Coordinates of C-alpha atoms (C1' of nucleotides) in Angstrom, one line a residue:
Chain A
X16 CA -1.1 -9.2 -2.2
X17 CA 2.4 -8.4 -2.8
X18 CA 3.8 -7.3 0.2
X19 CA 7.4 -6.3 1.1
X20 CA 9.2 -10.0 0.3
X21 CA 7.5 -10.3 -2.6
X22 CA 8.6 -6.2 -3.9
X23 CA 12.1 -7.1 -2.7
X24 CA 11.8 -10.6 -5.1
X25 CA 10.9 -8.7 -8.2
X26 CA 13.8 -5.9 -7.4
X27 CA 16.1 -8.2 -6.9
X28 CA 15.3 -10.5 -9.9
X29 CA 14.9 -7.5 -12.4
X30 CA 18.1 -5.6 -11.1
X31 CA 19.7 -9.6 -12.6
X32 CA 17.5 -9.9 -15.6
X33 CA 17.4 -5.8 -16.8
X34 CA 20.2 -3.9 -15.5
X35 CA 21.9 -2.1 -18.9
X36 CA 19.8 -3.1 -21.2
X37 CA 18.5 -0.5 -23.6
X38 CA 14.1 0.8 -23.9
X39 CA 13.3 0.0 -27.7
X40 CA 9.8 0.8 -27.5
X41 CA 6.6 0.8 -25.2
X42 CA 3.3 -0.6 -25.3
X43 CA 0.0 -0.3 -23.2
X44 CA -3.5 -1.3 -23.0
X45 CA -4.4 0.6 -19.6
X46 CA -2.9 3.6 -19.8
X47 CA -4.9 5.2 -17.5
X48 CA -2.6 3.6 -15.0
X49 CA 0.4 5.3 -16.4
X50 CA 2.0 8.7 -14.8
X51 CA 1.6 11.3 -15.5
X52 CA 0.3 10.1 -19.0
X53 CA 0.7 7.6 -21.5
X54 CA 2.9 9.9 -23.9
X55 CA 5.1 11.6 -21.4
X56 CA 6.1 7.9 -20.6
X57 CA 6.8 7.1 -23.8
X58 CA 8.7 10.0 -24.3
X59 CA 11.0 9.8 -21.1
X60 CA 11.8 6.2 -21.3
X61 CA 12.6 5.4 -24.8
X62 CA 15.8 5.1 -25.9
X63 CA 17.1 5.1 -22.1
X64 CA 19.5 2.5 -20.6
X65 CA 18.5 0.7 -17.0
X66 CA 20.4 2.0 -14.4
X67 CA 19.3 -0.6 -11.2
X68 CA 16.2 -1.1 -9.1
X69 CA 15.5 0.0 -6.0
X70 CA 12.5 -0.3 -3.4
X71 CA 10.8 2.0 -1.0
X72 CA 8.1 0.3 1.1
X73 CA 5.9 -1.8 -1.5
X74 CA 7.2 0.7 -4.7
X75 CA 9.4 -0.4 -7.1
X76 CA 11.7 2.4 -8.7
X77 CA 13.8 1.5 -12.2
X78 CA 16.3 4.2 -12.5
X79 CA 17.3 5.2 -16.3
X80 CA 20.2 6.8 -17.4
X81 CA 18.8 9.7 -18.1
X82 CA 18.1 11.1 -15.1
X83 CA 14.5 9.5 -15.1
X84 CA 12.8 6.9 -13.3
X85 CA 9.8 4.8 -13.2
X86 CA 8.1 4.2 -9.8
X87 CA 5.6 1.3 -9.7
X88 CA 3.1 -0.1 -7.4
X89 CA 1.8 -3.6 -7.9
X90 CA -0.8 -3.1 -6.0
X91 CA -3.0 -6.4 -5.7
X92 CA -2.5 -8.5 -8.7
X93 CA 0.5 -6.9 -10.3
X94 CA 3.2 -8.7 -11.2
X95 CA 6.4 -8.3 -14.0
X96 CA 7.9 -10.9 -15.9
X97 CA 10.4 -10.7 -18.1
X98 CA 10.6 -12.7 -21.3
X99 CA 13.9 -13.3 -23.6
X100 CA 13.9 -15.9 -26.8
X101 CA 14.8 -18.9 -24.4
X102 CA 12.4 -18.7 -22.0
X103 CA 9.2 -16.8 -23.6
X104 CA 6.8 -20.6 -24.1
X105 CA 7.8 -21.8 -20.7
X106 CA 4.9 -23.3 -18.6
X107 CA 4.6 -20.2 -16.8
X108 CA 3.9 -18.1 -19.1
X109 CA 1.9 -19.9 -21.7
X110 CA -0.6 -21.3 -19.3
X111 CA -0.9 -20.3 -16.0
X112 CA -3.8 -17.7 -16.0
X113 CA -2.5 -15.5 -13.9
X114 CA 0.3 -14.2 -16.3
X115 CA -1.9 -13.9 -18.8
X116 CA -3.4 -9.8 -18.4
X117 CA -0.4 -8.4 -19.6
X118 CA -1.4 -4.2 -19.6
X119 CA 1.6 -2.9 -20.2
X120 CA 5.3 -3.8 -22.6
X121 CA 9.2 -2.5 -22.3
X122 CA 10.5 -4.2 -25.4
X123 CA 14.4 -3.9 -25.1
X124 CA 17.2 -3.7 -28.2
X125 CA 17.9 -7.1 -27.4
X126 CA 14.6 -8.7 -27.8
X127 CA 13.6 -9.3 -24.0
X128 CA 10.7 -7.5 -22.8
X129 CA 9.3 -6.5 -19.6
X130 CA 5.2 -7.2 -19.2
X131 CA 3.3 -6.2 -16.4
X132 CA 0.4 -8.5 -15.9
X133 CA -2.0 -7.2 -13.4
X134 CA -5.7 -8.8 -13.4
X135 CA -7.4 -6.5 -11.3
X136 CA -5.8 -3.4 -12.9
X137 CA -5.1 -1.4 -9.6
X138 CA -1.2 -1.2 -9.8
X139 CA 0.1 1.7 -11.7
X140 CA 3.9 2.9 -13.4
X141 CA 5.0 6.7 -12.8
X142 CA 7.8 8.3 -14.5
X143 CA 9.5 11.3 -13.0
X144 CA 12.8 12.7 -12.4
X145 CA 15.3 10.5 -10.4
X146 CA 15.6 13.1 -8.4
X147 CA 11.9 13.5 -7.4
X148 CA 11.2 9.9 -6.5
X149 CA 11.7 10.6 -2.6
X150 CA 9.1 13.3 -3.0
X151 CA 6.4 11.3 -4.6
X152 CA 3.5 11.5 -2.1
X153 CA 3.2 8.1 -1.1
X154 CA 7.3 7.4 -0.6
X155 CA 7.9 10.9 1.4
X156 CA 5.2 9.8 3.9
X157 CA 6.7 6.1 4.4
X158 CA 7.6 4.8 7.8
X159 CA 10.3 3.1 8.5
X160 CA 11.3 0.3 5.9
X161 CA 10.2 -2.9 8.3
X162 CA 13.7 -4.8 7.2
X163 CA 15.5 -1.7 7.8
X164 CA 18.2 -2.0 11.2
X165 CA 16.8 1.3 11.6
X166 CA 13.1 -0.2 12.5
X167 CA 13.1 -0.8 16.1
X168 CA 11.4 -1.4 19.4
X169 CA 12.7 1.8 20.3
X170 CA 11.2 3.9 16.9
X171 CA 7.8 1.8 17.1
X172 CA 7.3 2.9 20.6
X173 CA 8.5 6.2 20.1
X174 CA 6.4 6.9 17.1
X175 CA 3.2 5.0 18.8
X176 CA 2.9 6.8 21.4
X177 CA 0.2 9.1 20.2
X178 CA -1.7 6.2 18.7
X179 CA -2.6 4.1 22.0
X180 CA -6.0 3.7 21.3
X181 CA -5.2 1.7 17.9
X182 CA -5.1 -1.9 17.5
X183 CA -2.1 -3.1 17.4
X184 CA -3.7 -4.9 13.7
X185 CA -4.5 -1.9 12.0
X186 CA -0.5 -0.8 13.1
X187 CA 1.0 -3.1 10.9
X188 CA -0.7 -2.2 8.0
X189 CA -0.3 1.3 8.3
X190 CA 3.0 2.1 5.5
X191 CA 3.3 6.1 7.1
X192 CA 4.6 4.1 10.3
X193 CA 6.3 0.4 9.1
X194 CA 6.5 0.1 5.7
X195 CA 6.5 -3.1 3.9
X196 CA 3.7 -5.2 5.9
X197 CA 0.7 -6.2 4.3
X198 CA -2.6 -8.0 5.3
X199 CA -0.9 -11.5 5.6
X200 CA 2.0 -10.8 7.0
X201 CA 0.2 -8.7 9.5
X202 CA -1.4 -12.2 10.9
X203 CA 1.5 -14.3 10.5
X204 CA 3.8 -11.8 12.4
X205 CA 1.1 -10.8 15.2
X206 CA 0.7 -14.8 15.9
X207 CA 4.8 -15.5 16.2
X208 CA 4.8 -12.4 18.7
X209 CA 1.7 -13.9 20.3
X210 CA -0.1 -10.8 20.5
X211 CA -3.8 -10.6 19.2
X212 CA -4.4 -7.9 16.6
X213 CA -7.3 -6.5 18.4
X214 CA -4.8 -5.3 21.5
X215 CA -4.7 -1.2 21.7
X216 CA -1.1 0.0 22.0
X217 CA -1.9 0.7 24.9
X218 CA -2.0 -2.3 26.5
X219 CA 0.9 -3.9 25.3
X220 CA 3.8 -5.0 28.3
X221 CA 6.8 -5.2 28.6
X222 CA 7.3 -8.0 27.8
X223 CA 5.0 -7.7 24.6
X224 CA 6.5 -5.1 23.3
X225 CA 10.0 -6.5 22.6
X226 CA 8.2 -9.0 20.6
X227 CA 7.0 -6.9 18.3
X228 CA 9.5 -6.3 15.9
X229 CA 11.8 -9.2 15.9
X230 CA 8.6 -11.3 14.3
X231 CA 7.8 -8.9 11.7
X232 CA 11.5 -9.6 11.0
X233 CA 11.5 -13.1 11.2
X234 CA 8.1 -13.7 9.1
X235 CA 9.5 -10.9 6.3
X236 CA 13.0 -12.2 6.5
X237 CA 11.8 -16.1 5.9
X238 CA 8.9 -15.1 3.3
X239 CA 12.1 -13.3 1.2
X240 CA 14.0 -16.6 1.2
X241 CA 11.4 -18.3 -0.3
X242 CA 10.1 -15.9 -2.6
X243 CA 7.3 -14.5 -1.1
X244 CA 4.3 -16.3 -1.4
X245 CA 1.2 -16.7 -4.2
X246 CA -1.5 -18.1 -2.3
X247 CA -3.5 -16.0 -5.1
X248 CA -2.0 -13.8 -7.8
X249 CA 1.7 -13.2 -6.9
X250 CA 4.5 -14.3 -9.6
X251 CA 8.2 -13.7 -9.6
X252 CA 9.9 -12.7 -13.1
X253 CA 9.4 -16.1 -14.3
X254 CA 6.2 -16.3 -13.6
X255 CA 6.3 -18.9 -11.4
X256 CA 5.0 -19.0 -7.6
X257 CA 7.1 -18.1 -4.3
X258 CA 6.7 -20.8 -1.6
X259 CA 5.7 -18.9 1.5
X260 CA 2.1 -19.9 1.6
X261 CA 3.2 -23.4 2.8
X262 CA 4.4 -22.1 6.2
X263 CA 1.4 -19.9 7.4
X264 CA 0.0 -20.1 10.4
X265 CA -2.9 -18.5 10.4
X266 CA -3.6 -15.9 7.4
X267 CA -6.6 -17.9 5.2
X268 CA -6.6 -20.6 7.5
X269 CA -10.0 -19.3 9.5
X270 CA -11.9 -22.3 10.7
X271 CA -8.7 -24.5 10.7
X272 CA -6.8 -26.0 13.5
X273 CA -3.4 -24.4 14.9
X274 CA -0.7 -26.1 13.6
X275 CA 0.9 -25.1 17.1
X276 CA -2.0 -26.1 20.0
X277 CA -4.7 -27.6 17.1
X278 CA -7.5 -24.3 18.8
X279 CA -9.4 -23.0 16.0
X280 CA -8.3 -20.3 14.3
X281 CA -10.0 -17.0 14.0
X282 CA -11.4 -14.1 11.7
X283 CA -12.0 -10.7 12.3
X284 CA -12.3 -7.6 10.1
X285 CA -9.9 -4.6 11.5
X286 CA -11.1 -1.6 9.1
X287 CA -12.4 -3.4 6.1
X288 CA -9.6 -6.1 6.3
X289 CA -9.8 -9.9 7.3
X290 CA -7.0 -11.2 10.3
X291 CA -6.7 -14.2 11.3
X292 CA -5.7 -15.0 14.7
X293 CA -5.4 -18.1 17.2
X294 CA -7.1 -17.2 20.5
X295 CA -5.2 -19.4 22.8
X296 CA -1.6 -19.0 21.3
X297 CA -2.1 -14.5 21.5
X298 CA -2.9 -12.8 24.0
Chain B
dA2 C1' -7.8 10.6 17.1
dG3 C1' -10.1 6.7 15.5
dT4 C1' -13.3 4.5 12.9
dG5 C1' -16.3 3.3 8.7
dG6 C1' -17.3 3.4 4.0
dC7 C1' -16.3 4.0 -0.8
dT8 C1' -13.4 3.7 -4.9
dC9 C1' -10.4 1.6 -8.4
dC10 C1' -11.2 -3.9 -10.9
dT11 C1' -12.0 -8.7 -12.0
dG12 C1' -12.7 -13.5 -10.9
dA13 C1' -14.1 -17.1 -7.7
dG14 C1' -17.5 -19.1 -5.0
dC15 C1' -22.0 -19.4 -3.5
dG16 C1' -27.3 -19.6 -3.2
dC17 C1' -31.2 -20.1 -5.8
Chain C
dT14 C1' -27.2 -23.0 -16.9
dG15 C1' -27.0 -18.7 -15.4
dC16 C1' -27.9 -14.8 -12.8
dG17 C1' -26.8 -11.8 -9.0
dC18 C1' -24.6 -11.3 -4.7
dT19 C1' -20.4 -11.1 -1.8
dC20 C1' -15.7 -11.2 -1.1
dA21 C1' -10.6 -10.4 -1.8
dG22 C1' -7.4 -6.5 -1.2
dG23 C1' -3.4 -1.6 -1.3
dA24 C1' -4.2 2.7 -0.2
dG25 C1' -6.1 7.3 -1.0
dC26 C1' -10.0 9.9 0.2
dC27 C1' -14.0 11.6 2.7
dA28 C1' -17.4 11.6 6.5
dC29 C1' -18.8 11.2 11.2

DNA sequence: AGTGGCTCCTGAGCGC
DNA sequence: TGCGCTCAGGAGCCAC
């Protein structure tokens, strides 16, 4: 669920909320989910300072001062919040369910911690040397960052060209070639460039193609001004819910009228993965 | 090269 | 009421 506005939320909010403070101690109740283990962890990030934050497609890094890192993939469900003496019995964290399967705790000098609640127990925290984050297996292979003035018309062509039998879906969702894009914003960007995610590469025009991009931009670039969105499990640092979800066109609206031409809106599955899709606004 | 399926995991929603 | 089924999904992996 968390997809590249939602990452860049939590970076943002924990370079804020974490930056300086000093690791006190660690706790975990899924540490099968923790890099290279549980110990070495432990070991590496105690007593270590935070550096800043940083993001590489959908991972998280938290540089240390001491020449470590931690790397972390929400996944589906994952989500950190980060509690001090003022806020720790909000709302948000006392009752809303979903902030409540906290796996894993960075307790600070100061009192605040850092809990990683993740219901469905897919994300996972890797520590390493700083200097071997951009060789972690799944950042080295990353396409272009799909916010980055670097991703262009001129790079997706140029690195789709021997991938014209794909759907133009299953593109989006592929990180080695745009990083950032997930299953919703796949839909939502494919229906403001009024393509339909079934087209091969292919067949895409010229007047298609320059489409392309600019709406992933657009739909990633409004999505990070309102803080993602939590149509399901997504929290910020506060726990509470980005806004997004309110201005979708079509992603979990199957069955449901366009809010642009009122046609019914469609579901497919590309690989194992639902899109949605209005037939009459993409071609 | 391009698909399809399975895996990790849990909760929601459904049919009976 | 409660059981069992299916689905949701990021991404790696394997098979055809």
């Amino acid at each position: 669920m968390p997809e590249l506005p939602e990452v860049q939320t939590v970076v943002s909010q924990l370079e804020q909320k974490i930056v300086g403070k000093k690791i006190k101690d660690v706790w975990s109740d899924w540490k099968k989910k923790i890099l290279p283990s549980f110990s070495t962890f432990t070991k590496q990030v105690k007593g270590a300072c935070i550096l800043g934050t940083r993001r590489y497609g959908k991972h998280i890094v938290i540089d240390l001062d001491n020449e470590y890192s931690l790397v972390v993939h929400l996944k589906m469900t994952g989500h950190f919040l980060v509690k001090d003496e003022a806020n720790r019995t909000t709302k948000a964290f006392t009752e809303d369910p979903v902030n409540g399967y906290i796996h894993h705790i960075v307790t600070f000098i100061d009192g605040t911690t850092l809990e990683f609640s993740d219901m469905r127990k897919f994300g996972w925290l890797h520590t390493m040397k700083t200097e071997e984050v951009e060789t972690l297996a799944s950042i080295v292979s990353l396409g272009r960052d799909a916010l980055s003035p670097n991703f262009t018309e001129k790079y997706l062509r140029d690195v789709l060209s021997g991938k014209k039998k794909q759907m133009i879906g299953a593109i989006l969702l592929d990180q080695n070639i745009i990083a950032g894009i997930g299953n919703i914003y796949r839909s939502e960007a494919l229906f403001l460039a009024g393509i339909l995610p079934t087209r091969r590469v292919e067949t895409l025009t010229k007047n298609e193609w320059p489409r392309i991009v600019p709406a992933i931009k657009k739909v990633l670039r409004q999505a990070l001004k309102l803080h993602g969105m939590s149509d399901g499990d997504f929290r910020d640092t506060d726990g509470l819910e980005g806004r997004f979800q309110q201005t979708l066109y079509v992603y979990g609206r199957g069955d449901k009228p366009c809010k642009k031409c009122g046609t019914i809106i469609e579901r497919k599955k590309i690989g194992q993965r639902s899109v949605f899709y209005c037939p009459h606004c993409q071609k």
